[in-house]
Amino acid sequence: ADTFPDAALLSLSIALHQPAESIALLVAFIKSGLSESDIIKFLSIFSSMGPIGVVLGMAVNEFAAPIVDSVMLAVVAGTFVYVGATEVIPEEFEDGEHKWKKCLALILGIVSIFGITQYSMTLAE
């Protein structure tokens, strides 16, 4: 992020996403029958990736050509969309239970992301 509002928005996004993702991962690990020590190990590795990514991102932003930062952002965003579209969304709609509630939640999430993006663009102006 090049400006304070961009950095604040990015930090808020990560802060709101990390706990939910950790809980979802914990539930998946418990359902799979992993031992408590393995769960702790894997969640610790997962939790350390955020700070490591921030440090690497800051280093790339500081020392690499601007195109490298743009390519990395595109790869990360594309990976995020791919996993959501091919893994998370189909899995949620697989059982058919509460289909309309899930669809509404998905639409509200998309609208929220759009709204936050539009708001952040007005802050940048």
PDB file of C-alpha atoms in Angstrom:
ATOM      1  CA  ALA A   1       0.000   0.000   0.000  1.00  0.00           C
ATOM      2  CA  ASP A   2       1.380   3.367  -1.000  1.00  0.00           C
ATOM      3  CA  THR A   3      -0.841   5.596   1.145  1.00  0.00           C
ATOM      4  CA  PHE A   4      -2.062   5.461   4.714  1.00  0.00           C
ATOM      5  CA  PRO A   5      -5.731   4.831   3.742  1.00  0.00           C
ATOM      6  CA  ASP A   6      -4.631   1.961   1.483  1.00  0.00           C
ATOM      7  CA  ALA A   7      -2.494   0.473   4.247  1.00  0.00           C
ATOM      8  CA  ALA A   8      -5.294   0.873   6.793  1.00  0.00           C
ATOM      9  CA  LEU A   9      -7.806  -0.796   4.478  1.00  0.00           C
ATOM     10  CA  LEU A  10      -5.428  -3.661   3.753  1.00  0.00           C
ATOM     11  CA  SER A  11      -4.711  -4.133   7.459  1.00  0.00           C
ATOM     12  CA  LEU A  12      -8.420  -4.109   8.281  1.00  0.00           C
ATOM     13  CA  SER A  13      -9.117  -6.651   5.547  1.00  0.00           C
ATOM     14  CA  ILE A  14      -6.463  -9.005   6.881  1.00  0.00           C
ATOM     15  CA  ALA A  15      -7.542  -8.487  10.493  1.00  0.00           C
ATOM     16  CA  LEU A  16     -11.174  -9.320   9.692  1.00  0.00           C
ATOM     17  CA  HIS A  17     -10.349 -12.271   7.472  1.00  0.00           C
ATOM     18  CA  GLN A  18      -7.743 -14.059   9.581  1.00  0.00           C
ATOM     19  CA  PRO A  19      -9.921 -15.080  12.581  1.00  0.00           C
ATOM     20  CA  ALA A  20     -12.727 -16.383  10.368  1.00  0.00           C
ATOM     21  CA  GLU A  21     -10.305 -18.342   8.205  1.00  0.00           C
ATOM     22  CA  SER A  22      -8.553 -19.762  11.276  1.00  0.00           C
ATOM     23  CA  ILE A  23     -11.854 -20.974  12.731  1.00  0.00           C
ATOM     24  CA  ALA A  24     -12.866 -22.527   9.399  1.00  0.00           C
ATOM     25  CA  LEU A  25      -9.509 -24.273   9.180  1.00  0.00           C
ATOM     26  CA  LEU A  26      -9.801 -25.474  12.783  1.00  0.00           C
ATOM     27  CA  VAL A  27     -13.222 -26.989  12.081  1.00  0.00           C
ATOM     28  CA  ALA A  28     -11.885 -28.732   8.964  1.00  0.00           C
ATOM     29  CA  PHE A  29      -8.944 -30.137  10.941  1.00  0.00           C
ATOM     30  CA  ILE A  30     -11.217 -31.400  13.724  1.00  0.00           C
ATOM     31  CA  LYS A  31     -13.574 -33.035  11.205  1.00  0.00           C
ATOM     32  CA  SER A  32     -10.628 -34.747   9.522  1.00  0.00           C
ATOM     33  CA  GLY A  33      -9.588 -36.369  12.791  1.00  0.00           C
ATOM     34  CA  LEU A  34      -6.169 -34.751  13.150  1.00  0.00           C
ATOM     35  CA  SER A  35      -4.517 -34.983  16.539  1.00  0.00           C
ATOM     36  CA  GLU A  36      -4.454 -31.934  18.787  1.00  0.00           C
ATOM     37  CA  SER A  37      -0.691 -31.553  18.365  1.00  0.00           C
ATOM     38  CA  ASP A  38      -0.994 -31.645  14.558  1.00  0.00           C
ATOM     39  CA  ILE A  39      -3.815 -29.090  14.672  1.00  0.00           C
ATOM     40  CA  ILE A  40      -1.699 -26.749  16.803  1.00  0.00           C
ATOM     41  CA  LYS A  41       1.291 -27.227  14.487  1.00  0.00           C
ATOM     42  CA  PHE A  42      -0.680 -26.569  11.293  1.00  0.00           C
ATOM     43  CA  LEU A  43      -2.581 -23.582  12.713  1.00  0.00           C
ATOM     44  CA  SER A  44       0.705 -22.102  13.954  1.00  0.00           C
ATOM     45  CA  ILE A  45       2.199 -22.426  10.477  1.00  0.00           C
ATOM     46  CA  PHE A  46      -0.947 -20.925   8.942  1.00  0.00           C
ATOM     47  CA  SER A  47      -0.971 -18.020  11.415  1.00  0.00           C
ATOM     48  CA  SER A  48       2.682 -17.212  10.765  1.00  0.00           C
ATOM     49  CA  MET A  49       2.134 -16.860   7.009  1.00  0.00           C
ATOM     50  CA  GLY A  50       0.350 -13.492   7.341  1.00  0.00           C
ATOM     51  CA  PRO A  51       3.212 -11.679   9.071  1.00  0.00           C
ATOM     52  CA  ILE A  52       5.761 -13.368   6.794  1.00  0.00           C
ATOM     53  CA  GLY A  53       3.763 -12.237   3.764  1.00  0.00           C
ATOM     54  CA  VAL A  54       3.614  -8.678   5.081  1.00  0.00           C
ATOM     55  CA  VAL A  55       7.391  -8.555   5.548  1.00  0.00           C
ATOM     56  CA  LEU A  56       8.041 -10.055   2.102  1.00  0.00           C
ATOM     57  CA  GLY A  57       5.524  -7.687   0.527  1.00  0.00           C
ATOM     58  CA  MET A  58       7.156  -4.689   2.170  1.00  0.00           C
ATOM     59  CA  ALA A  59      10.568  -5.842   0.959  1.00  0.00           C
ATOM     60  CA  VAL A  60       9.320  -6.324  -2.597  1.00  0.00           C
ATOM     61  CA  ASN A  61       7.574  -2.955  -2.530  1.00  0.00           C
ATOM     62  CA  GLU A  62      10.744  -1.274  -1.282  1.00  0.00           C
ATOM     63  CA  PHE A  63      13.443  -2.960  -3.362  1.00  0.00           C
ATOM     64  CA  ALA A  64      11.889  -4.502  -6.489  1.00  0.00           C
ATOM     65  CA  ALA A  65      10.618  -2.859  -9.642  1.00  0.00           C
ATOM     66  CA  PRO A  66       6.972  -1.719  -9.477  1.00  0.00           C
ATOM     67  CA  ILE A  67       5.981  -4.405 -11.984  1.00  0.00           C
ATOM     68  CA  VAL A  68       7.038  -7.128  -9.521  1.00  0.00           C
ATOM     69  CA  ASP A  69       4.672  -5.723  -6.889  1.00  0.00           C
ATOM     70  CA  SER A  70       1.864  -5.620  -9.453  1.00  0.00           C
ATOM     71  CA  VAL A  71       2.496  -9.185 -10.631  1.00  0.00           C
ATOM     72  CA  MET A  72       2.570 -10.501  -7.059  1.00  0.00           C
ATOM     73  CA  LEU A  73      -0.692  -8.716  -6.255  1.00  0.00           C
ATOM     74  CA  ALA A  74      -2.312 -10.159  -9.377  1.00  0.00           C
ATOM     75  CA  VAL A  75      -1.158 -13.701  -8.527  1.00  0.00           C
ATOM     76  CA  VAL A  76      -2.405 -13.436  -4.940  1.00  0.00           C
ATOM     77  CA  ALA A  77      -5.760 -11.975  -5.973  1.00  0.00           C
ATOM     78  CA  GLY A  78      -6.179 -14.579  -8.708  1.00  0.00           C
ATOM     79  CA  THR A  79      -5.350 -17.406  -6.321  1.00  0.00           C
ATOM     80  CA  PHE A  80      -7.839 -16.062  -3.788  1.00  0.00           C
ATOM     81  CA  VAL A  81     -10.624 -15.868  -6.383  1.00  0.00           C
ATOM     82  CA  TYR A  82      -9.748 -19.303  -7.798  1.00  0.00           C
ATOM     83  CA  VAL A  83      -9.856 -21.043  -4.417  1.00  0.00           C
ATOM     84  CA  GLY A  84     -13.107 -19.318  -3.530  1.00  0.00           C
ATOM     85  CA  ALA A  85     -14.752 -20.165  -6.840  1.00  0.00           C
ATOM     86  CA  THR A  86     -13.575 -23.771  -7.117  1.00  0.00           C
ATOM     87  CA  GLU A  87     -13.382 -24.939  -3.498  1.00  0.00           C
ATOM     88  CA  VAL A  88     -15.280 -22.841  -0.990  1.00  0.00           C
ATOM     89  CA  ILE A  89     -18.450 -21.863  -2.845  1.00  0.00           C
ATOM     90  CA  PRO A  90     -19.181 -25.309  -4.364  1.00  0.00           C
ATOM     91  CA  GLU A  91     -18.562 -26.983  -0.990  1.00  0.00           C
ATOM     92  CA  GLU A  92     -20.994 -24.641   0.761  1.00  0.00           C
ATOM     93  CA  PHE A  93     -23.779 -25.289  -1.755  1.00  0.00           C
ATOM     94  CA  GLU A  94     -23.147 -29.044  -1.946  1.00  0.00           C
ATOM     95  CA  ASP A  95     -25.645 -30.168   0.698  1.00  0.00           C
ATOM     96  CA  GLY A  96     -28.505 -27.906  -0.409  1.00  0.00           C
ATOM     97  CA  GLU A  97     -29.423 -27.002   3.172  1.00  0.00           C
ATOM     98  CA  HIS A  98     -30.153 -23.282   3.721  1.00  0.00           C
ATOM     99  CA  LYS A  99     -29.414 -22.653   0.038  1.00  0.00           C
ATOM    100  CA  TRP A 100     -31.214 -19.284  -0.060  1.00  0.00           C
ATOM    101  CA  LYS A 101     -29.496 -18.019   3.088  1.00  0.00           C
ATOM    102  CA  LYS A 102     -26.113 -19.026   1.699  1.00  0.00           C
ATOM    103  CA  CYS A 103     -26.883 -17.370  -1.625  1.00  0.00           C
ATOM    104  CA  LEU A 104     -27.943 -14.177   0.152  1.00  0.00           C
ATOM    105  CA  ALA A 105     -24.762 -14.231   2.261  1.00  0.00           C
ATOM    106  CA  LEU A 106     -22.659 -14.690  -0.894  1.00  0.00           C
ATOM    107  CA  ILE A 107     -24.380 -11.778  -2.632  1.00  0.00           C
ATOM    108  CA  LEU A 108     -24.034  -9.571   0.464  1.00  0.00           C
ATOM    109  CA  GLY A 109     -20.332 -10.446   0.613  1.00  0.00           C
ATOM    110  CA  ILE A 110     -19.820  -9.501  -3.023  1.00  0.00           C
ATOM    111  CA  VAL A 111     -21.743  -6.244  -2.571  1.00  0.00           C
ATOM    112  CA  SER A 112     -19.732  -5.473   0.590  1.00  0.00           C
ATOM    113  CA  ILE A 113     -16.439  -5.977  -1.230  1.00  0.00           C
ATOM    114  CA  PHE A 114     -17.642  -3.753  -4.057  1.00  0.00           C
ATOM    115  CA  GLY A 115     -18.760  -1.076  -1.581  1.00  0.00           C
ATOM    116  CA  ILE A 116     -15.486  -1.129   0.335  1.00  0.00           C
ATOM    117  CA  THR A 117     -13.563  -0.890  -2.937  1.00  0.00           C
ATOM    118  CA  GLN A 118     -15.619   2.086  -4.095  1.00  0.00           C
ATOM    119  CA  TYR A 119     -15.216   3.783  -0.710  1.00  0.00           C
ATOM    120  CA  SER A 120     -11.459   3.239  -0.702  1.00  0.00           C
ATOM    121  CA  MET A 121     -11.241   4.717  -4.193  1.00  0.00           C
ATOM    122  CA  THR A 122     -12.962   7.890  -2.958  1.00  0.00           C
ATOM    123  CA  LEU A 123     -10.445   8.098  -0.097  1.00  0.00           C
ATOM    124  CA  ALA A 124      -7.585   7.872  -2.583  1.00  0.00           C
ATOM    125  CA  GLU A 125      -8.851  10.852  -4.602  1.00  0.00           C
TER     126      GLU A 125
END
